[in-house]
Amino acid sequence: MKSVRDVKILQNIPVIVRAALNEPVANGVVGDSFRLARALPTLRYLQSRGARVVVISHIGEAGTETLAPVAKKLGEMITHVSFCDQTIGSKAREAVRKLAPGELLVMENLRRNRGEVMNDLTFAKELAHLGDVFVEDSFDTCHRKHASIVTLPTLLPSYAGLLLEQEVAELTKALSPKSPSFAIIAGAKFSTKESVLDALLKSYDKLFIGGALANDFLLAAGHPVGSSLTSGADAAVIRKLLNNPKLVLPIDSRLGKKGTLASSARVAGLDDVATDEMILDHGPGTEALLASIVGKSAQILWNGPLGNYEDGYTQSTDALAHAIAASSAYSVIGGGDTIAAIEALNVLDRFSFVSTGGGAMLDFLADGTLPGIKVLDT
Ligand code: 3PG
């Protein structure tokens, strides 16, 4: 990838930056600024070189949210930020024309226009009218074949931003870990994890399957899972993975019924699950097993909370976060929910690298690249 640092002249040039500004917003208030903080180095770099910076991003999935509160928050973190309530069109172009060197303009949510997710060429051309140079800095969306990710870069000279460069460098290192290495992948749908599991089983010494994803494996191994969430994965495919000696599965669980509080969960062995019970977290035996593997590992990779985190089943996730934070291993984590869980424990700074990607991180680890990276100038 060519780097934004390779652009010779930036003074007075309108530069489009695809940034990751999709932070949680409730009642008009930005709840977290982790991604905004990570967007700053590229924005500051461009600002200091006198570029006129046009920031494009999405927020939310439905295409209904506005980036206005996020632009306001960004304005508290970096100077000269304004917001345009349009993404494309004459009003948007006029606002860009008025930008002075060093000023930033955040355009409205890309996904308000269906052309973004439909990867529509006309929409991408409209975006291209906003600048002379394109900088990709939204690693978290580089797995999406959307107009701003895979088509806009083909219409302008295109460069990687500083965050994207850092993500690629760190996750490339995570593709060939130092031994003894330990990967932890949790989440739900097996179909969305199958290729990354295959890749990690080749490069890591041990791979723990956690969260609801583990239920598919426990079921295929012949354990009862009661009413737990499973993803209907092909048991024959999972059985093949079960034969791999690198695979580590939970050895006990915390069980509940619908509405059971995490504090009243029942700790049980793998074969002690009633038909009306659900596996909602891993148990203390699993926590101890994970801590012992972490303690012997030189490099660790983790994506996905282990238990039903949003309903308060945080114990095994918290225990794993504390174990990694206390270890001297090189640790890489990613995924919005995983980061939120670790932030809540105040140990995020104990991790060696925190990826801004969730699905993008998994796809990068599976394929070694992403559609939004492949398309950049080299
Ligand atoms: C994320 O939040 O993981 C990325 O920003 C991608 O968002 P999306 O899943 O809505 O495409």
GROMACS .gro file of C-alpha atoms and ligand atoms in nm:
model
  389
    1MET     CA    1   0.000   0.000   0.000
    2LYS     CA    2   0.114   0.355  -0.064
    3SER     CA    3   0.107   0.559   0.253
    4VAL     CA    4  -0.048   0.900   0.311
    5ARG     CA    5   0.311   0.997   0.395
    6ASP     CA    6   0.396   0.935   0.027
    7VAL     CA    7   0.169   1.218  -0.093
    8LYS     CA    8   0.412   1.488  -0.200
    9ILE     CA    9   0.192   1.798  -0.186
   10LEU     CA   10  -0.095   1.832   0.056
   11GLN     CA   11  -0.110   2.210   0.102
   12ASN     CA   12  -0.456   2.333  -0.002
   13ILE     CA   13  -0.546   1.993  -0.155
   14PRO     CA   14  -0.894   1.853  -0.077
   15VAL     CA   15  -0.823   1.506   0.068
   16ILE     CA   16  -1.103   1.258   0.133
   17VAL     CA   17  -1.040   1.043   0.440
   18ARG     CA   18  -1.257   0.734   0.491
   19ALA     CA   19  -1.247   0.722   0.872
   20ALA     CA   20  -1.409   0.501   1.136
   21LEU     CA   21  -1.641   0.735   1.322
   22ASN     CA   22  -1.914   0.485   1.404
   23GLU     CA   23  -1.924   0.529   1.778
   24PRO     CA   24  -2.223   0.443   1.996
   25VAL     CA   25  -2.457   0.745   2.033
   26ALA     CA   26  -2.749   0.760   2.278
   27ASN     CA   27  -2.978   1.064   2.304
   28GLY     CA   28  -2.736   1.264   2.093
   29VAL     CA   29  -2.440   1.189   2.322
   30VAL     CA   30  -2.135   0.994   2.202
   31GLY     CA   31  -2.083   0.710   2.451
   32ASP     CA   32  -1.728   0.612   2.364
   33SER     CA   33  -1.444   0.778   2.177
   34PHE     CA   34  -1.204   0.486   2.130
   35ARG     CA   35  -1.231   0.492   1.751
   36LEU     CA   36  -1.224   0.872   1.731
   37ALA     CA   37  -0.897   0.875   1.925
   38ARG     CA   38  -0.753   0.625   1.679
   39ALA     CA   39  -0.861   0.843   1.383
   40LEU     CA   40  -0.668   1.145   1.510
   41PRO     CA   41  -0.310   1.073   1.391
   42THR     CA   42  -0.408   1.075   1.021
   43LEU     CA   43  -0.635   1.376   1.062
   44ARG     CA   44  -0.364   1.568   1.251
   45TYR     CA   45  -0.103   1.470   0.991
   46LEU     CA   46  -0.318   1.606   0.707
   47GLN     CA   47  -0.414   1.915   0.905
   48SER     CA   48  -0.053   1.999   0.987
   49ARG     CA   49   0.038   1.981   0.618
   50GLY     CA   50  -0.235   2.221   0.517
   51ALA     CA   51  -0.472   1.976   0.346
   52ARG     CA   52  -0.844   2.055   0.327
   53VAL     CA   53  -0.974   1.742   0.494
   54VAL     CA   54  -1.306   1.587   0.393
   55VAL     CA   55  -1.397   1.311   0.639
   56ILE     CA   56  -1.642   1.045   0.527
   57SER     CA   57  -1.775   0.762   0.745
   58HIS     CA   58  -2.079   0.556   0.831
   59ILE     CA   59  -2.259   0.523   1.161
   60GLY     CA   60  -2.496   0.237   1.245
   61GLU     CA   61  -2.631  -0.023   1.008
   62ALA     CA   62  -2.975   0.109   0.917
   63GLY     CA   63  -2.859   0.429   0.745
   64THR     CA   64  -3.084   0.639   0.968
   65GLU     CA   65  -2.833   0.776   1.219
   66THR     CA   66  -2.652   1.107   1.189
   67LEU     CA   67  -2.283   1.178   1.237
   68ALA     CA   68  -2.360   1.527   1.377
   69PRO     CA   69  -2.296   1.438   1.745
   70VAL     CA   70  -1.981   1.246   1.649
   71ALA     CA   71  -1.848   1.547   1.454
   72LYS     CA   72  -1.916   1.762   1.763
   73LYS     CA   73  -1.723   1.517   1.982
   74LEU     CA   74  -1.438   1.507   1.729
   75GLY     CA   75  -1.431   1.888   1.748
   76GLU     CA   76  -1.352   1.856   2.120
   77MET     CA   77  -1.051   1.638   2.035
   78ILE     CA   78  -0.904   1.824   1.736
   79THR     CA   79  -0.939   2.185   1.616
   80HIS     CA   80  -1.122   2.328   1.313
   81VAL     CA   81  -1.390   2.060   1.271
   82SER     CA   82  -1.723   2.139   1.108
   83PHE     CA   83  -2.012   1.920   0.994
   84CYS     CA   84  -2.202   1.909   0.663
   85ASP     CA   85  -2.554   1.762   0.680
   86GLN     CA   86  -2.513   1.628   0.325
   87THR     CA   87  -2.282   1.353   0.199
   88ILE     CA   88  -2.281   1.434  -0.174
   89GLY     CA   89  -2.433   1.691  -0.408
   90SER     CA   90  -2.395   2.064  -0.469
   91LYS     CA   91  -2.430   2.169  -0.103
   92ALA     CA   92  -2.160   1.919  -0.004
   93ARG     CA   93  -1.928   2.035  -0.283
   94GLU     CA   94  -1.986   2.400  -0.190
   95ALA     CA   95  -1.895   2.325   0.175
   96VAL     CA   96  -1.572   2.155   0.059
   97ARG     CA   97  -1.488   2.455  -0.164
   98LYS     CA   98  -1.512   2.683   0.139
   99LEU     CA   99  -1.268   2.473   0.348
  100ALA     CA  100  -0.945   2.653   0.434
  101PRO     CA  101  -0.612   2.466   0.460
  102GLY     CA  102  -0.600   2.268   0.786
  103GLU     CA  103  -0.978   2.260   0.828
  104LEU     CA  104  -1.180   1.938   0.859
  105LEU     CA  105  -1.531   1.880   0.729
  106VAL     CA  106  -1.724   1.573   0.846
  107MET     CA  107  -1.984   1.471   0.588
  108GLU     CA  108  -2.317   1.311   0.686
  109ASN     CA  109  -2.345   0.930   0.731
  110LEU     CA  110  -2.253   0.753   0.405
  111ARG     CA  111  -2.518   0.486   0.463
  112ARG     CA  112  -2.800   0.741   0.443
  113ASN     CA  113  -2.758   0.682   0.070
  114ARG     CA  114  -2.832   0.325  -0.045
  115GLY     CA  115  -2.559   0.372  -0.305
  116GLU     CA  116  -2.301   0.316  -0.031
  117VAL     CA  117  -2.398  -0.040   0.065
  118MET     CA  118  -2.509  -0.121  -0.293
  119ASN     CA  119  -2.158  -0.022  -0.410
  120ASP     CA  120  -2.315   0.206  -0.668
  121LEU     CA  121  -2.072   0.360  -0.917
  122THR     CA  122  -2.269   0.686  -0.953
  123PHE     CA  123  -2.259   0.735  -0.576
  124ALA     CA  124  -1.885   0.662  -0.570
  125LYS     CA  125  -1.831   0.918  -0.850
  126GLU     CA  126  -2.025   1.177  -0.650
  127LEU     CA  127  -1.797   1.109  -0.353
  128ALA     CA  128  -1.491   1.139  -0.576
  129HIS     CA  129  -1.604   1.494  -0.671
  130LEU     CA  130  -1.534   1.597  -0.310
  131GLY     CA  131  -1.155   1.563  -0.330
  132ASP     CA  132  -0.839   1.507  -0.531
  133VAL     CA  133  -0.685   1.234  -0.316
  134PHE     CA  134  -0.836   0.941  -0.122
  135VAL     CA  135  -0.700   0.811   0.211
  136GLU     CA  136  -0.837   0.485   0.353
  137ASP     CA  137  -0.818   0.482   0.733
  138SER     CA  138  -1.129   0.279   0.825
  139PHE     CA  139  -0.976  -0.066   0.873
  140ASP     CA  140  -1.296  -0.180   1.049
  141THR     CA  141  -1.494  -0.158   0.725
  142CYS     CA  142  -1.230  -0.279   0.477
  143HIS     CA  143  -1.409  -0.618   0.461
  144ARG     CA  144  -1.723  -0.449   0.322
  145LYS     CA  145  -1.768  -0.419  -0.053
  146HIS     CA  146  -1.925  -0.075  -0.021
  147ALA     CA  147  -1.888   0.223  -0.258
  148SER     CA  148  -1.658   0.426  -0.032
  149ILE     CA  149  -1.441   0.120   0.037
  150VAL     CA  150  -1.389  -0.060  -0.294
  151THR     CA  151  -1.498   0.179  -0.571
  152LEU     CA  152  -1.404   0.530  -0.458
  153PRO     CA  153  -1.032   0.432  -0.430
  154THR     CA  154  -1.035   0.328  -0.797
  155LEU     CA  155  -1.144   0.678  -0.898
  156LEU     CA  156  -0.871   0.880  -0.722
  157PRO     CA  157  -0.506   0.836  -0.624
  158SER     CA  158  -0.551   0.623  -0.312
  159TYR     CA  159  -0.335   0.586  -0.003
  160ALA     CA  160  -0.341   0.410   0.333
  161GLY     CA  161  -0.387   0.626   0.643
  162LEU     CA  162  -0.169   0.589   0.952
  163LEU     CA  163  -0.424   0.378   1.143
  164LEU     CA  164  -0.473   0.141   0.850
  165GLU     CA  165  -0.096   0.100   0.817
  166GLN     CA  166  -0.067   0.019   1.187
  167GLU     CA  167  -0.355  -0.233   1.175
  168VAL     CA  168  -0.201  -0.411   0.876
  169ALA     CA  169   0.146  -0.420   1.035
  170GLU     CA  170   0.020  -0.552   1.371
  171LEU     CA  171  -0.224  -0.807   1.231
  172THR     CA  172   0.035  -0.928   0.982
  173LYS     CA  173   0.257  -1.001   1.283
  174ALA     CA  174  -0.038  -1.180   1.443
  175LEU     CA  175  -0.053  -1.407   1.136
  176SER     CA  176   0.286  -1.558   1.224
  177PRO     CA  177   0.292  -1.560   1.604
  178LYS     CA  178   0.581  -1.640   1.832
  179SER     CA  179   0.550  -1.981   1.999
  180PRO     CA  180   0.397  -2.076   2.235
  181SER     CA  181   0.097  -1.897   2.083
  182PHE     CA  182  -0.266  -1.896   2.190
  183ALA     CA  183  -0.570  -1.772   1.994
  184ILE     CA  184  -0.914  -1.724   2.149
  185ILE     CA  185  -1.211  -1.688   1.916
  186ALA     CA  186  -1.561  -1.645   2.054
  187GLY     CA  187  -1.887  -1.518   1.916
  188ALA     CA  188  -2.189  -1.682   1.765
  189LYS     CA  189  -2.223  -1.797   1.404
  190PHE     CA  190  -1.987  -2.079   1.301
  191SER     CA  191  -2.033  -2.000   0.929
  192THR     CA  192  -1.878  -1.655   0.978
  193LYS     CA  193  -1.582  -1.798   1.174
  194GLU     CA  194  -1.499  -2.116   0.984
  195SER     CA  195  -1.224  -1.971   0.762
  196VAL     CA  196  -1.050  -1.784   1.045
  197LEU     CA  197  -1.058  -2.098   1.262
  198ASP     CA  198  -0.895  -2.296   0.978
  199ALA     CA  199  -0.626  -2.028   0.936
  200LEU     CA  200  -0.551  -1.998   1.309
  201LEU     CA  201  -0.531  -2.374   1.354
  202LYS     CA  202  -0.244  -2.364   1.106
  203SER     CA  203  -0.049  -2.077   1.262
  204TYR     CA  204  -0.123  -2.095   1.639
  205ASP     CA  205  -0.018  -2.363   1.887
  206LYS     CA  206  -0.353  -2.359   2.068
  207LEU     CA  207  -0.698  -2.230   1.974
  208PHE     CA  208  -0.977  -2.186   2.229
  209ILE     CA  209  -1.333  -2.174   2.100
  210GLY     CA  210  -1.555  -1.972   2.334
  211GLY     CA  211  -1.894  -1.807   2.364
  212ALA     CA  212  -2.198  -1.945   2.185
  213LEU     CA  213  -1.963  -2.071   1.912
  214ALA     CA  214  -1.847  -2.335   2.160
  215ASN     CA  215  -2.201  -2.472   2.185
  216ASP     CA  216  -2.180  -2.601   1.826
  217PHE     CA  217  -1.859  -2.781   1.917
  218LEU     CA  218  -1.991  -2.924   2.246
  219LEU     CA  219  -2.301  -3.052   2.063
  220ALA     CA  220  -2.092  -3.215   1.789
  221ALA     CA  221  -1.875  -3.374   2.060
  222GLY     CA  222  -2.188  -3.537   2.205
  223HIS     CA  223  -2.252  -3.310   2.507
  224PRO     CA  224  -2.603  -3.185   2.587
  225VAL     CA  225  -2.653  -2.810   2.533
  226GLY     CA  226  -3.018  -2.780   2.649
  227SER     CA  227  -3.178  -2.464   2.506
  228SER     CA  228  -2.846  -2.292   2.438
  229LEU     CA  229  -2.786  -2.079   2.130
  230THR     CA  230  -2.637  -2.287   1.848
  231SER     CA  231  -2.587  -2.191   1.485
  232GLY     CA  232  -2.694  -2.511   1.309
  233ALA     CA  233  -2.339  -2.573   1.190
  234ASP     CA  234  -2.265  -2.895   1.001
  235ALA     CA  235  -2.161  -3.143   1.274
  236ALA     CA  236  -1.937  -3.335   1.032
  237VAL     CA  237  -1.732  -3.020   0.959
  238ILE     CA  238  -1.701  -2.948   1.330
  239ARG     CA  239  -1.605  -3.306   1.412
  240LYS     CA  240  -1.309  -3.274   1.176
  241LEU     CA  241  -1.192  -2.968   1.373
  242LEU     CA  242  -1.250  -3.155   1.700
  243ASN     CA  243  -0.981  -3.403   1.597
  244ASN     CA  244  -0.722  -3.126   1.586
  245PRO     CA  245  -0.507  -3.153   1.902
  246LYS     CA  246  -0.456  -2.773   1.904
  247LEU     CA  247  -0.826  -2.715   1.972
  248VAL     CA  248  -0.925  -2.622   2.330
  249LEU     CA  249  -1.289  -2.625   2.439
  250PRO     CA  250  -1.462  -2.514   2.762
  251ILE     CA  251  -1.463  -2.777   3.036
  252ASP     CA  252  -1.754  -2.639   3.242
  253SER     CA  253  -2.034  -2.384   3.215
  254ARG     CA  254  -2.254  -2.131   3.392
  255LEU     CA  255  -2.616  -2.218   3.320
  256GLY     CA  256  -2.940  -2.027   3.343
  257LYS     CA  257  -3.294  -2.017   3.214
  258LYS     CA  258  -3.455  -1.721   3.037
  259GLY     CA  259  -3.428  -1.425   3.277
  260THR     CA  260  -3.189  -1.594   3.525
  261LEU     CA  261  -2.955  -1.331   3.668
  262ALA     CA  262  -2.585  -1.398   3.614
  263SER     CA  263  -2.539  -1.396   3.993
  264SER     CA  264  -2.778  -1.696   4.022
  265ALA     CA  265  -2.624  -1.898   3.738
  266ARG     CA  266  -2.560  -2.266   3.809
  267VAL     CA  267  -2.204  -2.388   3.758
  268ALA     CA  268  -2.205  -2.735   3.602
  269GLY     CA  269  -1.995  -2.988   3.415
  270LEU     CA  270  -2.039  -3.038   3.041
  271ASP     CA  271  -2.276  -3.334   3.070
  272ASP     CA  272  -2.500  -3.175   3.334
  273VAL     CA  273  -2.726  -2.947   3.127
  274ALA     CA  274  -3.108  -2.984   3.149
  275THR     CA  275  -3.318  -2.940   2.835
  276ASP     CA  276  -3.459  -2.606   2.957
  277GLU     CA  277  -3.120  -2.466   3.060
  278MET     CA  278  -2.888  -2.249   2.853
  279ILE     CA  279  -2.509  -2.225   2.862
  280LEU     CA  280  -2.460  -1.852   2.923
  281ASP     CA  281  -2.096  -1.840   3.023
  282HIS     CA  282  -1.800  -2.069   3.083
  283GLY     CA  283  -1.730  -2.189   3.436
  284PRO     CA  284  -1.444  -2.147   3.686
  285GLY     CA  285  -1.267  -2.463   3.562
  286THR     CA  286  -1.249  -2.314   3.212
  287GLU     CA  287  -1.129  -1.982   3.354
  288ALA     CA  288  -0.843  -2.160   3.534
  289LEU     CA  289  -0.758  -2.359   3.220
  290LEU     CA  290  -0.742  -2.040   3.011
  291ALA     CA  291  -0.532  -1.858   3.273
  292SER     CA  292  -0.285  -2.145   3.277
  293ILE     CA  293  -0.248  -2.145   2.895
  294VAL     CA  294  -0.218  -1.763   2.893
  295GLY     CA  295   0.057  -1.786   3.158
  296LYS     CA  296   0.263  -2.013   2.930
  297SER     CA  297   0.205  -1.817   2.607
  298ALA     CA  298   0.439  -1.575   2.432
  299GLN     CA  299   0.176  -1.439   2.194
  300ILE     CA  300  -0.202  -1.415   2.233
  301LEU     CA  301  -0.482  -1.320   1.996
  302TRP     CA  302  -0.840  -1.264   2.118
  303ASN     CA  303  -1.165  -1.170   1.943
  304GLY     CA  304  -1.513  -1.198   2.098
  305PRO     CA  305  -1.651  -1.194   2.455
  306LEU     CA  306  -1.679  -1.543   2.606
  307GLY     CA  307  -2.019  -1.531   2.776
  308ASN     CA  308  -2.356  -1.375   2.710
  309TYR     CA  309  -2.200  -1.043   2.790
  310GLU     CA  310  -2.491  -0.809   2.721
  311ASP     CA  311  -2.704  -0.995   2.979
  312GLY     CA  312  -2.440  -0.962   3.250
  313TYR     CA  313  -2.264  -1.297   3.205
  314THR     CA  314  -1.921  -1.134   3.216
  315GLN     CA  315  -1.728  -1.360   3.452
  316SER     CA  316  -1.516  -1.567   3.215
  317THR     CA  317  -1.452  -1.267   2.986
  318ASP     CA  318  -1.336  -1.062   3.285
  319ALA     CA  319  -1.120  -1.348   3.415
  320LEU     CA  320  -0.953  -1.391   3.075
  321ALA     CA  321  -0.895  -1.014   3.040
  322HIS     CA  322  -0.729  -1.003   3.384
  323ALA     CA  323  -0.515  -1.309   3.305
  324ILE     CA  324  -0.389  -1.157   2.978
  325ALA     CA  325  -0.338  -0.815   3.141
  326ALA     CA  326  -0.119  -0.981   3.406
  327SER     CA  327   0.083  -1.182   3.155
  328SER     CA  328   0.395  -1.069   2.969
  329ALA     CA  329   0.272  -1.215   2.637
  330TYR     CA  330   0.240  -0.999   2.326
  331SER     CA  331  -0.138  -0.961   2.309
  332VAL     CA  332  -0.363  -0.851   2.025
  333ILE     CA  333  -0.736  -0.807   2.073
  334GLY     CA  334  -1.021  -0.682   1.858
  335GLY     CA  335  -1.396  -0.666   1.823
  336GLY     CA  336  -1.619  -0.388   1.957
  337ASP     CA  337  -1.775  -0.598   2.236
  338THR     CA  338  -1.441  -0.741   2.347
  339ILE     CA  339  -1.290  -0.393   2.369
  340ALA     CA  340  -1.591  -0.256   2.559
  341ALA     CA  341  -1.559  -0.546   2.806
  342ILE     CA  342  -1.190  -0.479   2.865
  343GLU     CA  343  -1.235  -0.101   2.882
  344ALA     CA  344  -1.487  -0.155   3.161
  345LEU     CA  345  -1.213  -0.331   3.361
  346ASN     CA  346  -0.962  -0.050   3.302
  347VAL     CA  347  -0.697  -0.286   3.166
  348LEU     CA  348  -0.707  -0.193   2.796
  349ASP     CA  349  -0.361  -0.036   2.818
  350ARG     CA  350  -0.216  -0.369   2.931
  351PHE     CA  351  -0.277  -0.514   2.581
  352SER     CA  352  -0.003  -0.479   2.320
  353PHE     CA  353  -0.233  -0.390   2.031
  354VAL     CA  354  -0.606  -0.319   2.021
  355SER     CA  355  -0.752  -0.353   1.672
  356THR     CA  356  -1.039  -0.124   1.572
  357GLY     CA  357  -1.176  -0.407   1.359
  358GLY     CA  358  -1.421  -0.679   1.454
  359GLY     CA  359  -1.534  -0.870   1.145
  360ALA     CA  360  -1.255  -0.698   0.950
  361MET     CA  361  -0.994  -0.834   1.190
  362LEU     CA  362  -1.129  -1.190   1.153
  363ASP     CA  363  -1.138  -1.166   0.772
  364PHE     CA  364  -0.785  -1.022   0.765
  365LEU     CA  365  -0.659  -1.309   0.980
  366ALA     CA  366  -0.834  -1.557   0.751
  367ASP     CA  367  -0.719  -1.410   0.418
  368GLY     CA  368  -0.414  -1.193   0.495
  369THR     CA  369  -0.579  -0.895   0.324
  370LEU     CA  370  -0.921  -0.731   0.272
  371PRO     CA  371  -1.112  -0.594  -0.031
  372GLY     CA  372  -1.062  -0.232   0.083
  373ILE     CA  373  -0.686  -0.288   0.116
  374LYS     CA  374  -0.633  -0.474  -0.212
  375VAL     CA  375  -0.783  -0.185  -0.406
  376LEU     CA  376  -0.539   0.083  -0.278
  377ASP     CA  377  -0.251   0.205  -0.498
  378THR     CA  378   0.073   0.014  -0.450
  3793PG     C1  379  -1.778  -0.237   1.302
  3793PG     O1  380  -1.844  -0.171   1.383
  3793PG     O2  381  -1.734  -0.351   1.325
  3793PG     C2  382  -1.743  -0.175   1.172
  3793PG     O3  383  -1.747  -0.038   1.177
  3793PG     C3  384  -1.829  -0.229   1.063
  3793PG     O4  385  -1.959  -0.188   1.081
  3793PG     P1  386  -2.072  -0.272   1.007
  3793PG     O5  387  -2.069  -0.410   1.067
  3793PG     O6  388  -2.201  -0.198   1.031
  3793PG     O7  389  -2.035  -0.276   0.861
   0.00000   0.00000   0.00000
